[in-house]
Amino acid sequence: MAEADLFSTTDNYRKHDKVASFLLWGARKPKCKFSIMIPTYNRSLLLREAIKSAVSLGDSNSEIVIIDNSLTVDQEVLLWIKEQGIQNICYYHNEENIGMFGNWNRCFELAHGDWVLILNDDDTIDKKYLAQMSKIIDKYPEAAMIGCYQNTINADGEQAKGNPFKAIIRNIKVKVLSNTLVQITLHDFFVSNLLSASGALFNRRKALQIGGFNEELYPYSDAVFVMNMINNFKNCFLLQNKLFNYRIAVNESMHTDTLLAFVQGNYYMNKQIQAKEHFVCESIESAYRDCMLLSYEKGLLSTFGIENRKELQQEFESINTELNVKKRSKISVMLYRGYVKLHVIFLTIIKKKAISELQ
């Protein structure tokens, strides 16, 4: 994977502008506040769960729009949607597969709302999501994006199991920080990677302005998109409430080649943020960047390396050699992880904006 200029702005909407999306069901609202966009590809059962969670939001000033990127129309789901009698739902089918991030861009293009949530077809949303986001928008109408914390669920929709001690610490942190909002800078994004496209609400006009998701940067196109939203518009926020359920299941993101591309992309992105911001001297930045990547790889191994951990570890070591990442001691990596946690606490204490009316 060659290193690209990740801060450059290109019009990624033009790539598939000749591919039509046909409206098969529903009547579009000419204008609304929120668009819940559900891009889908061959996930009939999980798609229904995503739709049900979107319907549970119960917001009359919103629309639910499904964009099917499959080769053939999912008639079973389409019939199910008709039988539900949902008033504000529409179903589109692309005349050809435009890829995952191409379909995400189509979400921004077809949305009629001022604010857009891209809800993946295997994820779900909390019923309080729009109510809480509305109050933030009322207070900060010029926001570019508002992210939130997420629950990680497994293929069966159950809370993913992890280290029980860490789970206790996370739950305490969520309770302490709940209903607080922090503004995220490029430096904050670099240190803690707090904002994610998953579960985030985007200002549609601004998302269109920066050219959308660059699918040539797959699989980390979404991270680069968030980085550029922060860099271009500054007023990007994180609501420290868990309002989104992110599903980890067997899919393309678990393939070894995809995980390796994540590692390379993560490294290039952090390297370019450092070059742009130049936080401290190069030697410290280089060591920090190495520890960051090693910590990131450790996280991937614990999440995805259940069956092929040894093979994946060897692949990571090969990539690290190619990227000239030096081996750092376990203590160095632990210190890095500790610094990240302290940064999040510091960020919340210094920059938090209490949103008491969300309670």
Coordinates of C-alpha atoms in Angstrom, one line a residue:
M1 CA 0.0 0.0 0.0
A2 CA 1.5 3.3 -1.1
E3 CA 1.3 6.3 1.2
A4 CA -1.1 8.9 -0.1
D5 CA -1.7 12.5 0.9
L6 CA -4.5 11.9 3.4
F7 CA -5.3 15.6 3.9
S8 CA -6.0 16.2 0.3
T9 CA -9.6 16.9 -0.7
T10 CA -11.1 15.1 -3.7
D11 CA -14.6 14.7 -5.0
N12 CA -15.3 11.1 -4.2
Y13 CA -18.9 11.4 -5.2
R14 CA -18.1 11.7 -8.9
K15 CA -16.7 8.2 -9.1
H16 CA -20.1 6.6 -9.2
D17 CA -22.3 9.5 -10.4
K18 CA -23.4 7.5 -13.5
V19 CA -24.7 4.6 -11.3
A20 CA -28.4 5.1 -10.6
S21 CA -30.1 4.3 -7.3
F22 CA -33.8 3.2 -7.9
L23 CA -36.5 4.0 -5.3
L24 CA -38.4 0.8 -4.9
W25 CA -40.5 1.6 -1.8
G26 CA -41.6 4.7 0.1
A27 CA -42.2 8.4 -0.5
R28 CA -39.4 10.8 0.2
K29 CA -39.7 13.7 2.5
P30 CA -38.7 16.9 0.7
K31 CA -36.9 18.1 3.9
C32 CA -36.3 16.8 7.4
K33 CA -33.8 17.2 10.3
F34 CA -32.4 13.7 10.4
S35 CA -31.6 11.1 7.9
I36 CA -31.0 7.6 9.2
M37 CA -29.2 6.0 6.3
I38 CA -28.7 2.2 6.2
P39 CA -26.3 1.0 3.6
T40 CA -26.7 -2.8 3.2
Y41 CA -25.3 -5.7 1.3
N42 CA -26.7 -9.3 1.6
R43 CA -27.6 -9.1 5.3
S44 CA -31.4 -9.8 5.4
L45 CA -31.8 -10.8 9.1
L46 CA -29.4 -8.3 10.6
L47 CA -30.8 -5.5 8.4
R48 CA -34.2 -6.0 10.1
E49 CA -32.6 -5.5 13.5
A50 CA -31.0 -2.3 12.3
I51 CA -34.4 -1.1 10.8
K52 CA -36.2 -1.9 14.1
S53 CA -33.7 0.1 16.1
A54 CA -34.1 3.1 13.7
V55 CA -37.9 2.9 13.9
S56 CA -37.7 2.9 17.8
L57 CA -36.3 6.4 17.6
G58 CA -39.8 7.6 17.0
D59 CA -38.8 11.0 15.6
S60 CA -41.4 12.6 13.2
N61 CA -38.7 14.9 11.8
S62 CA -36.6 12.1 10.5
E63 CA -36.4 9.6 7.6
I64 CA -35.1 6.1 7.3
V65 CA -33.4 5.3 4.0
I66 CA -32.1 1.9 3.0
I67 CA -29.6 1.7 0.1
D68 CA -29.2 -1.9 -1.1
N69 CA -25.8 -2.5 -2.8
S70 CA -26.5 -6.2 -3.5
L71 CA -26.6 -7.6 -7.0
T72 CA -30.3 -8.5 -6.7
V73 CA -33.1 -6.9 -4.8
D74 CA -33.8 -8.5 -1.4
Q75 CA -37.4 -9.2 -2.0
E76 CA -37.9 -10.8 1.4
V77 CA -36.8 -7.7 3.3
L78 CA -38.7 -5.5 0.9
L79 CA -41.9 -7.4 1.6
W80 CA -41.2 -7.3 5.3
I81 CA -40.8 -3.5 5.2
K82 CA -44.1 -3.2 3.3
E83 CA -45.8 -5.4 5.9
Q84 CA -44.6 -3.3 8.8
G85 CA -46.4 -0.2 7.6
I86 CA -43.7 2.2 8.6
Q87 CA -44.5 5.7 7.3
N88 CA -41.0 7.3 7.0
I89 CA -39.0 4.5 5.4
C90 CA -37.7 4.3 1.8
Y91 CA -35.8 1.5 0.0
Y92 CA -33.3 2.1 -2.8
H93 CA -31.4 -0.4 -4.9
N94 CA -28.2 0.5 -6.7
E95 CA -28.1 -0.6 -10.3
E96 CA -24.6 -2.0 -9.7
N97 CA -22.4 -2.6 -6.7
I98 CA -20.5 0.7 -5.9
G99 CA -18.5 -0.7 -3.0
M100 CA -18.9 -0.2 0.7
F101 CA -17.6 3.4 0.9
G102 CA -19.1 4.3 -2.5
N103 CA -22.5 3.3 -0.9
W104 CA -21.7 5.4 2.2
N105 CA -21.1 8.4 -0.1
R106 CA -24.4 7.6 -1.7
C107 CA -26.0 7.9 1.7
F108 CA -24.9 11.6 1.9
E109 CA -26.1 12.2 -1.7
L110 CA -29.6 10.7 -1.2
A111 CA -30.2 12.1 2.3
H112 CA -32.8 14.8 2.6
G113 CA -31.9 15.6 6.3
D114 CA -29.6 18.3 7.5
W115 CA -27.9 15.7 9.7
V116 CA -27.0 12.2 8.7
L117 CA -26.4 9.0 10.6
I118 CA -24.9 6.1 8.6
L119 CA -26.2 3.0 10.4
N120 CA -24.5 -0.1 9.2
D121 CA -26.8 -3.0 8.5
D122 CA -25.4 -5.1 11.3
D123 CA -25.4 -2.4 14.0
T124 CA -28.2 -0.9 16.1
I125 CA -28.9 2.5 17.7
D126 CA -30.2 3.4 21.2
K127 CA -33.8 4.8 21.2
K128 CA -32.5 8.0 23.1
Y129 CA -30.0 8.8 20.3
L130 CA -31.9 11.5 18.3
A131 CA -33.4 13.1 21.4
Q132 CA -29.9 13.6 22.9
M133 CA -28.3 14.7 19.6
S134 CA -31.1 17.2 19.0
K135 CA -30.3 19.0 22.3
I136 CA -26.6 19.2 21.4
I137 CA -27.5 20.6 17.9
D138 CA -29.7 23.2 19.4
K139 CA -26.8 24.4 21.5
Y140 CA -24.1 24.0 18.8
P141 CA -25.9 24.4 15.5
E142 CA -22.6 24.8 13.6
A143 CA -21.2 21.5 14.7
A144 CA -19.7 19.4 11.9
M145 CA -20.1 16.0 13.6
I146 CA -21.1 14.6 16.9
G147 CA -19.8 11.2 17.9
C148 CA -20.7 9.0 20.9
Y149 CA -19.4 6.0 22.7
Q150 CA -20.5 2.5 21.7
N151 CA -21.3 -0.9 23.1
T152 CA -19.5 -3.8 21.4
I153 CA -21.8 -6.7 20.7
N154 CA -21.2 -10.1 19.2
A155 CA -22.9 -11.9 16.3
D156 CA -25.8 -12.8 18.5
G157 CA -26.3 -9.2 19.6
E158 CA -25.0 -9.9 23.1
Q159 CA -22.5 -7.7 24.9
A160 CA -19.0 -8.8 23.8
K161 CA -17.0 -10.4 26.6
G162 CA -13.6 -9.1 27.5
N163 CA -11.3 -8.6 30.5
P164 CA -13.8 -8.3 33.4
F165 CA -11.6 -5.9 35.3
K166 CA -11.4 -3.6 32.3
A167 CA -15.1 -3.9 31.9
I168 CA -15.7 -2.6 35.5
I169 CA -13.3 0.3 34.9
R170 CA -15.1 1.2 31.6
N171 CA -18.5 1.1 33.3
I172 CA -17.3 3.4 36.1
K173 CA -15.8 5.8 33.5
V174 CA -19.1 5.8 31.5
K175 CA -21.1 6.6 34.6
V176 CA -18.7 9.4 35.7
L177 CA -18.5 11.0 32.2
S178 CA -22.1 10.5 31.1
N179 CA -23.9 13.5 29.7
T180 CA -20.7 15.4 29.1
L181 CA -19.6 16.7 25.7
V182 CA -16.0 17.4 24.6
Q183 CA -14.7 19.2 21.5
I184 CA -12.2 17.1 19.7
T185 CA -9.1 18.7 18.1
L186 CA -6.7 17.0 15.6
H187 CA -4.3 16.5 18.5
D188 CA -7.0 14.8 20.6
F189 CA -7.8 12.6 17.6
F190 CA -4.2 11.7 17.2
V191 CA -3.6 10.8 20.9
S192 CA -6.8 9.0 21.7
N193 CA -8.6 8.4 18.4
L194 CA -11.8 9.2 20.3
L195 CA -14.1 10.0 17.4
S196 CA -15.3 7.3 15.0
A197 CA -17.6 7.3 12.0
S198 CA -19.6 4.5 13.6
G199 CA -22.5 6.0 15.5
A200 CA -21.6 9.6 14.5
L201 CA -24.0 12.2 13.3
F202 CA -22.7 14.3 10.4
N203 CA -23.6 17.7 9.1
R204 CA -24.6 16.7 5.6
R205 CA -23.6 20.0 4.0
K206 CA -20.1 19.8 5.4
A207 CA -19.7 16.1 4.6
L208 CA -20.5 16.9 1.0
Q209 CA -18.1 19.8 1.1
I210 CA -15.0 17.7 1.9
G211 CA -15.7 15.1 -0.8
G212 CA -16.9 12.1 1.2
F213 CA -15.1 8.8 1.8
N214 CA -12.1 8.0 -0.4
E215 CA -12.7 4.3 -1.2
E216 CA -9.1 4.0 -2.5
L217 CA -8.0 4.2 1.1
Y218 CA -10.0 1.1 2.1
P219 CA -10.3 -0.1 4.8
Y220 CA -9.5 3.0 6.8
S221 CA -11.4 5.5 4.6
D222 CA -13.8 6.3 7.4
A223 CA -11.0 7.2 9.9
V224 CA -9.4 9.5 7.3
F225 CA -12.8 11.1 6.6
V226 CA -13.3 11.8 10.4
M227 CA -9.7 13.2 10.5
N228 CA -10.5 15.6 7.7
M229 CA -13.8 16.7 9.2
I230 CA -11.9 17.7 12.4
N231 CA -9.1 19.3 10.4
N232 CA -11.5 21.3 8.1
F233 CA -14.3 22.3 10.5
K234 CA -12.8 22.2 14.0
N235 CA -16.2 22.0 15.8
C236 CA -16.4 18.2 16.1
F237 CA -17.8 16.8 19.4
L238 CA -17.9 13.6 21.3
L239 CA -20.9 12.9 23.6
Q240 CA -19.6 10.5 26.3
N241 CA -22.8 8.4 26.4
K242 CA -23.2 4.9 24.9
L243 CA -25.8 5.3 22.3
F244 CA -24.7 2.9 19.6
N245 CA -24.2 -0.9 19.3
Y246 CA -21.3 -1.9 17.1
R247 CA -21.3 -5.6 16.1
I248 CA -18.2 -7.6 15.7
A249 CA -18.9 -10.6 13.5
V250 CA -17.2 -12.7 10.8
N251 CA -16.9 -10.3 7.8
E252 CA -14.4 -8.7 5.5
S253 CA -12.8 -6.7 8.4
M254 CA -11.6 -9.9 10.0
H255 CA -9.5 -11.0 7.1
T256 CA -5.8 -10.9 7.6
D257 CA -5.2 -8.7 4.5
T258 CA -7.8 -6.2 5.8
L259 CA -6.2 -6.1 9.3
L260 CA -2.8 -5.5 7.8
A261 CA -4.2 -2.7 5.7
F262 CA -5.7 -1.2 8.9
V263 CA -2.2 -1.3 10.5
Q264 CA -0.6 0.5 7.5
G265 CA -3.3 3.0 7.2
N266 CA -3.3 3.8 10.9
Y267 CA 0.5 4.3 10.8
Y268 CA 0.3 6.6 7.7
M269 CA -2.5 8.7 9.2
N270 CA -0.7 9.3 12.5
K271 CA 2.6 10.0 10.8
Q272 CA 0.9 12.7 8.6
I273 CA -0.9 14.2 11.6
Q274 CA 2.4 14.5 13.4
A275 CA 4.0 16.1 10.4
K276 CA 1.2 18.6 10.2
E277 CA 1.0 19.5 13.8
H278 CA 4.6 18.8 14.9
F279 CA 3.8 18.3 18.6
V280 CA 7.4 17.7 20.0
C281 CA 10.8 16.8 18.7
E282 CA 11.1 14.1 16.0
S283 CA 12.7 11.4 18.2
I284 CA 9.9 11.5 20.8
E285 CA 7.3 11.6 18.0
S286 CA 8.9 8.6 16.4
A287 CA 8.9 6.6 19.6
Y288 CA 5.3 7.6 20.4
R289 CA 4.2 6.6 16.9
D290 CA 5.9 3.2 17.3
C291 CA 4.2 2.6 20.6
M292 CA 0.9 3.7 19.2
L293 CA 1.1 1.2 16.4
L294 CA 2.3 -1.6 18.6
S295 CA -0.6 -0.9 21.0
Y296 CA -3.0 -0.8 18.1
E297 CA -1.8 -4.2 16.8
K298 CA -2.2 -5.7 20.3
G299 CA -5.8 -4.5 20.3
L300 CA -6.4 -6.1 16.9
L301 CA -4.8 -9.4 18.1
S302 CA -7.1 -9.5 21.1
T303 CA -10.2 -8.8 19.1
F304 CA -9.6 -10.6 15.9
G305 CA -6.7 -13.0 16.4
I306 CA -8.6 -15.7 18.1
E307 CA -8.0 -18.5 15.5
N308 CA -4.9 -17.2 13.8
R309 CA -3.0 -15.2 16.4
K310 CA 0.5 -16.6 15.6
E311 CA 0.1 -16.0 11.9
L312 CA -1.3 -12.5 12.4
Q313 CA 1.6 -11.6 14.8
Q314 CA 4.1 -12.7 12.2
E315 CA 2.4 -10.6 9.6
F316 CA 2.4 -7.6 11.9
E317 CA 6.1 -8.0 12.5
S318 CA 6.7 -8.1 8.7
I319 CA 4.7 -4.9 8.3
N320 CA 6.5 -3.2 11.1
T321 CA 9.8 -3.9 9.4
E322 CA 8.5 -2.5 6.2
L323 CA 7.4 0.7 8.0
N324 CA 10.6 0.9 9.9
V325 CA 8.8 0.6 13.2
K326 CA 11.3 -0.1 16.0
K327 CA 10.6 -2.7 18.7
R328 CA 9.7 -0.9 21.9
S329 CA 9.7 -2.4 25.3
K330 CA 6.5 -3.5 27.0
I331 CA 7.0 -0.8 29.6
S332 CA 7.1 1.8 26.8
V333 CA 3.9 0.6 25.3
M334 CA 2.3 0.4 28.8
L335 CA 3.4 4.0 29.4
Y336 CA 1.9 5.1 26.1
R337 CA -1.5 3.4 27.0
G338 CA -1.4 5.1 30.4
Y339 CA -0.8 8.4 28.8
V340 CA -3.8 7.9 26.4
K341 CA -6.0 7.2 29.4
L342 CA -4.7 10.3 31.3
H343 CA -5.3 12.4 28.2
V344 CA -8.9 11.3 28.0
I345 CA -9.4 12.2 31.7
F346 CA -7.6 15.6 31.2
L347 CA -9.6 16.3 28.1
T348 CA -12.9 15.7 29.9
I349 CA -11.9 17.8 33.0
I350 CA -10.6 20.8 31.0
K351 CA -12.8 20.8 28.0
K352 CA -16.0 19.2 29.0
K353 CA -19.3 20.9 28.3
A354 CA -21.9 19.6 30.7
I355 CA -25.2 18.8 29.0
S356 CA -27.3 18.3 32.2
E357 CA -30.6 18.5 30.2
L358 CA -29.8 15.1 28.6
Q359 CA -30.4 13.3 31.8

